[in-house]
Short mmCIF file of C-alpha atoms in Angstrom, two decimals:
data_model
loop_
_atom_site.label_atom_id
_atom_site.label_comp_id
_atom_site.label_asym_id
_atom_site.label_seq_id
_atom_site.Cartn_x
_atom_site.Cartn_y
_atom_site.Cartn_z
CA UNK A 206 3.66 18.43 8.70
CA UNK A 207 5.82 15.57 8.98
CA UNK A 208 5.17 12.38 6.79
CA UNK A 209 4.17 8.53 8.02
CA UNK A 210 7.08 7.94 10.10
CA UNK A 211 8.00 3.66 10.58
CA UNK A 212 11.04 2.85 12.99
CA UNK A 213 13.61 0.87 12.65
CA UNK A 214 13.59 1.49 8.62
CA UNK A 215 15.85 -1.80 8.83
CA UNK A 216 15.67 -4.43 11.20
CA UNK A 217 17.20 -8.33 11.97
CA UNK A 218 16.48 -11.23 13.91
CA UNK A 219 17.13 -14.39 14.13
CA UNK A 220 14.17 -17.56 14.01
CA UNK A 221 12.70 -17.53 17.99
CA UNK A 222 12.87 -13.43 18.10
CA UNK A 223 10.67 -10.75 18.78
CA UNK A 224 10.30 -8.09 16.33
CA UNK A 225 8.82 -5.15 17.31
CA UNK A 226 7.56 -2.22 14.73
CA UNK A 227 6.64 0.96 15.05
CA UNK A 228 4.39 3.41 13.07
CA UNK A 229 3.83 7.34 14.38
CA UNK A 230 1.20 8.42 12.09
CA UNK A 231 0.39 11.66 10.57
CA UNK A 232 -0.38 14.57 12.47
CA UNK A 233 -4.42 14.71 13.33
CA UNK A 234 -4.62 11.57 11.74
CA UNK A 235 -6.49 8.52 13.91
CA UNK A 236 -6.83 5.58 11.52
CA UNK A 237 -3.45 3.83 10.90
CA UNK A 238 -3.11 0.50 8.68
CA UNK A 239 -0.60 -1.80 8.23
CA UNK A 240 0.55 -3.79 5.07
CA UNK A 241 2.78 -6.55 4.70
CA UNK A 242 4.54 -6.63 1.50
CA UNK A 243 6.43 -10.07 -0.16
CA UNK A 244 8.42 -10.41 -2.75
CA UNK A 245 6.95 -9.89 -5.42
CA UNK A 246 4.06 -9.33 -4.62
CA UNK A 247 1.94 -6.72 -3.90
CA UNK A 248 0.82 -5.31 -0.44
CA UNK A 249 -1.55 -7.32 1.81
CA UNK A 250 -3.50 -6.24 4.22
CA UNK A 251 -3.36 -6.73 7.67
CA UNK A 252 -4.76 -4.85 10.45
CA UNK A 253 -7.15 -1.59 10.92
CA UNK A 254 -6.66 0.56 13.92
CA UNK A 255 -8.13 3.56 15.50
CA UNK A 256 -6.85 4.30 18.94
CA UNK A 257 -7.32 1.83 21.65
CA UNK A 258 -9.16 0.19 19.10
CA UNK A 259 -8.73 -2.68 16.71
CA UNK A 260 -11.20 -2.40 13.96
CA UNK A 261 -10.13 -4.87 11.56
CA UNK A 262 -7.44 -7.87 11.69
CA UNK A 263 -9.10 -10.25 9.20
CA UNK A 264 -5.64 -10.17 7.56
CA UNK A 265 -3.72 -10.76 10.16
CA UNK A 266 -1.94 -14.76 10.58
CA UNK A 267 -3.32 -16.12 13.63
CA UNK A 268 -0.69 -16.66 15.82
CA UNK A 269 2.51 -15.09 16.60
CA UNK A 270 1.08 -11.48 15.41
CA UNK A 271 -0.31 -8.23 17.17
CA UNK A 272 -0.84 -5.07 17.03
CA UNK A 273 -1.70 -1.96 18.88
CA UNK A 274 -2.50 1.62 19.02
CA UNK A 275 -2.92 3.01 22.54
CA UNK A 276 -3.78 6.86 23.76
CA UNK A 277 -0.90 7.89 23.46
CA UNK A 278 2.31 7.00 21.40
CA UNK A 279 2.63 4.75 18.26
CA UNK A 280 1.18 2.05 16.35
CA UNK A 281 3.02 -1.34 17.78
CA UNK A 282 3.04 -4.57 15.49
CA UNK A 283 4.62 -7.19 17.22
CA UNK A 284 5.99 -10.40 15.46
CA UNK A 285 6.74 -13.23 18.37
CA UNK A 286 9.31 -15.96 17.82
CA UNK A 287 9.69 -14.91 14.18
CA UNK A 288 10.57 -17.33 11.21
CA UNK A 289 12.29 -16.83 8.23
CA UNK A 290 8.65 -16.39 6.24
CA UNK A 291 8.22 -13.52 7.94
CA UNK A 292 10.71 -11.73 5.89
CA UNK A 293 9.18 -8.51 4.31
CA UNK A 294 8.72 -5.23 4.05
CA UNK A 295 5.93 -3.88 6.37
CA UNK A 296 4.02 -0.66 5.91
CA UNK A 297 2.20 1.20 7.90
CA UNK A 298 -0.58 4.21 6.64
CA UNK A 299 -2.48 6.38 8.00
CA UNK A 300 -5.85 8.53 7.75
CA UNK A 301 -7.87 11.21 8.80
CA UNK A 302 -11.30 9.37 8.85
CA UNK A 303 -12.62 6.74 7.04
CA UNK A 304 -15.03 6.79 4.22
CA UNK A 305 -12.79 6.15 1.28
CA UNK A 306 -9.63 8.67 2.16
CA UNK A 307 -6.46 8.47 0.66
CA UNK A 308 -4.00 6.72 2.59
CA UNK A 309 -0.58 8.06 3.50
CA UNK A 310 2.46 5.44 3.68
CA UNK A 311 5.07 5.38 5.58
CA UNK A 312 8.58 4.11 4.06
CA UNK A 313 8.53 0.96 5.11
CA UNK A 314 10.50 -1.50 7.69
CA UNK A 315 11.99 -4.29 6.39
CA UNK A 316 12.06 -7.66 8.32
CA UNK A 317 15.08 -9.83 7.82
CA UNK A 318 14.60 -13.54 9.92
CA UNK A 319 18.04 -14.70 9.68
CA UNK B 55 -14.25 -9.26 -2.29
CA UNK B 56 -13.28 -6.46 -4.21
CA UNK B 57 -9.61 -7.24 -6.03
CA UNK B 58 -7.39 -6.15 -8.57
CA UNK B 59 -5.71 -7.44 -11.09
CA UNK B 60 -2.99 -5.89 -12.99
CA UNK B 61 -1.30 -8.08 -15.98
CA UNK B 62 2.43 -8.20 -16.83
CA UNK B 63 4.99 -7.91 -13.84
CA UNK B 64 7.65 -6.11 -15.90
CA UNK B 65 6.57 -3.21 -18.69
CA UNK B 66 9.27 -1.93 -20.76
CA UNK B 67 9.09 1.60 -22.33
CA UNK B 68 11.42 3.31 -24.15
CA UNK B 69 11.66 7.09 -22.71
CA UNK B 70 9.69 9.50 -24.76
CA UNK B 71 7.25 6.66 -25.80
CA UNK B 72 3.36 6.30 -24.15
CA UNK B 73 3.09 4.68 -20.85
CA UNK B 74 -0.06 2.45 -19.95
CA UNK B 75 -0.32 0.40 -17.33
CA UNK B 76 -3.19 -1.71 -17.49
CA UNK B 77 -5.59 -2.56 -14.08
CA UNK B 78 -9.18 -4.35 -13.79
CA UNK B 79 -11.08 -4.65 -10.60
CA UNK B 80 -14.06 -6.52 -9.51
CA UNK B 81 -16.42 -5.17 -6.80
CA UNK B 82 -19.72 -5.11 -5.90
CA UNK B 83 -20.12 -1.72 -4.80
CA UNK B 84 -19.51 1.78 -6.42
CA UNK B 85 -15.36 1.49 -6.10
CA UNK B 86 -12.74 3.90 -5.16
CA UNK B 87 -9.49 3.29 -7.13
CA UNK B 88 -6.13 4.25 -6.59
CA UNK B 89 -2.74 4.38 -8.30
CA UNK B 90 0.38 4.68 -6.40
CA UNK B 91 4.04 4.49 -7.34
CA UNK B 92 6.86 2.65 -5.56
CA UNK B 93 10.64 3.72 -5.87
CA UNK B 94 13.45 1.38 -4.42
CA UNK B 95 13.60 0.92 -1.09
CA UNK B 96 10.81 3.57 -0.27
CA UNK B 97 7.03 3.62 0.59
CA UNK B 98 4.03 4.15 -1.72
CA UNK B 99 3.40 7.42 -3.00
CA UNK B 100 -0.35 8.18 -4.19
CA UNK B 101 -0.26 8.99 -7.99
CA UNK B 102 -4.24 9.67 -8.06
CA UNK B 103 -7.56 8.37 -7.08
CA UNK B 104 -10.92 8.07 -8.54
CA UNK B 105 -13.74 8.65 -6.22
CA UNK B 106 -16.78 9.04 -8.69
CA UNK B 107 -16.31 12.49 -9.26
CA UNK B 108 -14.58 13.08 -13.31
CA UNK B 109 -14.38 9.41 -14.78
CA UNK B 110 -10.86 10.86 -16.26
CA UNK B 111 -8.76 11.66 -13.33
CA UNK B 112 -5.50 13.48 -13.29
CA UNK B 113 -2.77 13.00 -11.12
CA UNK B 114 0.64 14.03 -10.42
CA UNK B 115 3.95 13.97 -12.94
CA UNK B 116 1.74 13.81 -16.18
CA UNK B 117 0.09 10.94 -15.08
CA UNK B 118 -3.71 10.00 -15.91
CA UNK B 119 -6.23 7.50 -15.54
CA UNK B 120 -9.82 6.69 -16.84
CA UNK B 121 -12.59 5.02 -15.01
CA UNK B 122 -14.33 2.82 -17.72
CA UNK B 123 -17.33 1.02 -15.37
CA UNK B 124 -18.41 -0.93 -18.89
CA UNK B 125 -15.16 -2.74 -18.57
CA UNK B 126 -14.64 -2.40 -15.13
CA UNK B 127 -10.61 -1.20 -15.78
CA UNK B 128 -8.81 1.88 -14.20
CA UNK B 129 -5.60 2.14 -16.89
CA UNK B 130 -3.18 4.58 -15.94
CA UNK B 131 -1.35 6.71 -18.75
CA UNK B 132 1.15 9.32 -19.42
CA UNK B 133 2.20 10.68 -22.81
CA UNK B 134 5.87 10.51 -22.41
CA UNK B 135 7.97 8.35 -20.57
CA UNK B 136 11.02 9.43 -18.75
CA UNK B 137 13.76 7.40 -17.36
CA UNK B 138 12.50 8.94 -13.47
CA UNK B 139 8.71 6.87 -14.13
CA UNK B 140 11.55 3.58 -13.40
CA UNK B 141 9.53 2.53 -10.36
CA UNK B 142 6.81 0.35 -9.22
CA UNK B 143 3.17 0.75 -9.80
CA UNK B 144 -0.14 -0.37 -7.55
CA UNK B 145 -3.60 -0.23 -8.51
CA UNK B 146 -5.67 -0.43 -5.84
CA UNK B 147 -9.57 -0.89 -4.65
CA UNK B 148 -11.21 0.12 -1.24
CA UNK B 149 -12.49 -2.90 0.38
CA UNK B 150 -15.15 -2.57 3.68
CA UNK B 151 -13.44 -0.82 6.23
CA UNK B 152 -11.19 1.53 3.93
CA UNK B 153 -8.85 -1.24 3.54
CA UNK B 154 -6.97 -1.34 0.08
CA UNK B 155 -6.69 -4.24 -2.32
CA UNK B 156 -4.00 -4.02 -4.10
CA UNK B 157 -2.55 -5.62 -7.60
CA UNK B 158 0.74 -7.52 -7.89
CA UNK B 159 2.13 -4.79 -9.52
CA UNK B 160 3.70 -3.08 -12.39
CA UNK B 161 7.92 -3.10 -12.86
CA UNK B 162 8.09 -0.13 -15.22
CA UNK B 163 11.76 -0.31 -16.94
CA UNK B 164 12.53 2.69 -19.12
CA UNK B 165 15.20 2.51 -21.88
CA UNK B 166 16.89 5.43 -23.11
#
């Protein structure tokens, strides 16, 4: 059973960029999460999804940032005309069900706004 | 809010010696608390949970925790550092929605 999987693992843009990551959660699971991480700090919440469903973006910045789960394929968080504060690493995890689970993390894409 | 808060951003052991990593929450519900571990460059890896089963909960690598709801902490332990433990550490609550709260963070260093 393969892991969290998070595509690109690296990626770059310049300020005024899109940035577009993707998370392809565990098999069977249908909750994914996804967690922006600073330097040092620790990881922040952002955004609770279930397919075709957003459940949760209280952490999300208001502008500039969505995300998605459809049917079929993977979790999309999109980053429009990106500045250089959005440079982090950005998990995603996922779940089988709520209720306290563990949650499994993926290894990460990390944003650099040049 | 629940939150975390985990004291001292870099913890130097020397390998052999006890490690304990110190974490205190605050929430207002019965909490579920986690401890993962962060190597370079990779993503979190679950050490253990508490989920108010055993207040003493074992995890992988050695590693142990006790749920003390007197003094509302969740301190993670292992008897015997080795220079592989050199990696990050998260404590972590469950917040509404199965969202996780996490500490700053622990930088373990181990010396030989």
């Amino acid at each position: 059973n393969a892991g969290v999987m998070q595509n690109p693992r690296h990626l770059v843009r310049r300020r005024g960029q899109e940035a577009r990551l993707r998370c392809s959660p565990m098999k069977g699971h249908s909750h994914v999460y996804w967690y922006r991480q600073l330097p040092e700090e620790g990881l922040k919440f952002m955004v609770y999804l279930q397919k075709e469903n957003i459940i949760d973006e209280s952490g999300m910045p208001k502008e500039r940032f969505s995300a998605e789960f459809p049917k079929e394929g993977p979790s999309i968080l999109r980053i429009q005309q990106v500045v250089r504060g959005d440079s982090a690493a950005y998990f995603c995890a996922s779940s089988p069900r709520t209720a306290y689970n563990e949650q499994f993390f993926g290894p990460g894409t990390r944003l650099t706004v040049l | 809010a629940q939150s975390v808060t985990q004291l001292g951003s870099h913890v130097s052991v020397s390998e052999g010696a006890l490690v304990l990593l110190r974490c205190n929450y605050s929430s207002s519900v019965p909490p579920y608390l986690f401890w993962y571990v962060q190597y370079p460059n990779q993503g979190l890896q679950l050490l253990l949970k508490y989920t108010s089963a055993a207040t003493l909960v074992k995890g992988i690598n050695d590693f142990e925790a006790e749920f003390k709801k007197s003094e509302t902490s969740f301190h993670l332990t292992k008897p015997s550092a080795h220079m592989s433990d050199a990696a990050e550490y998260f404590c972590a609550v469950s917040e509404t929605n199965n969202r996780l709260a996490f500490g700053k963070g622990n930088q373990v260093v181990v010396i030989p």
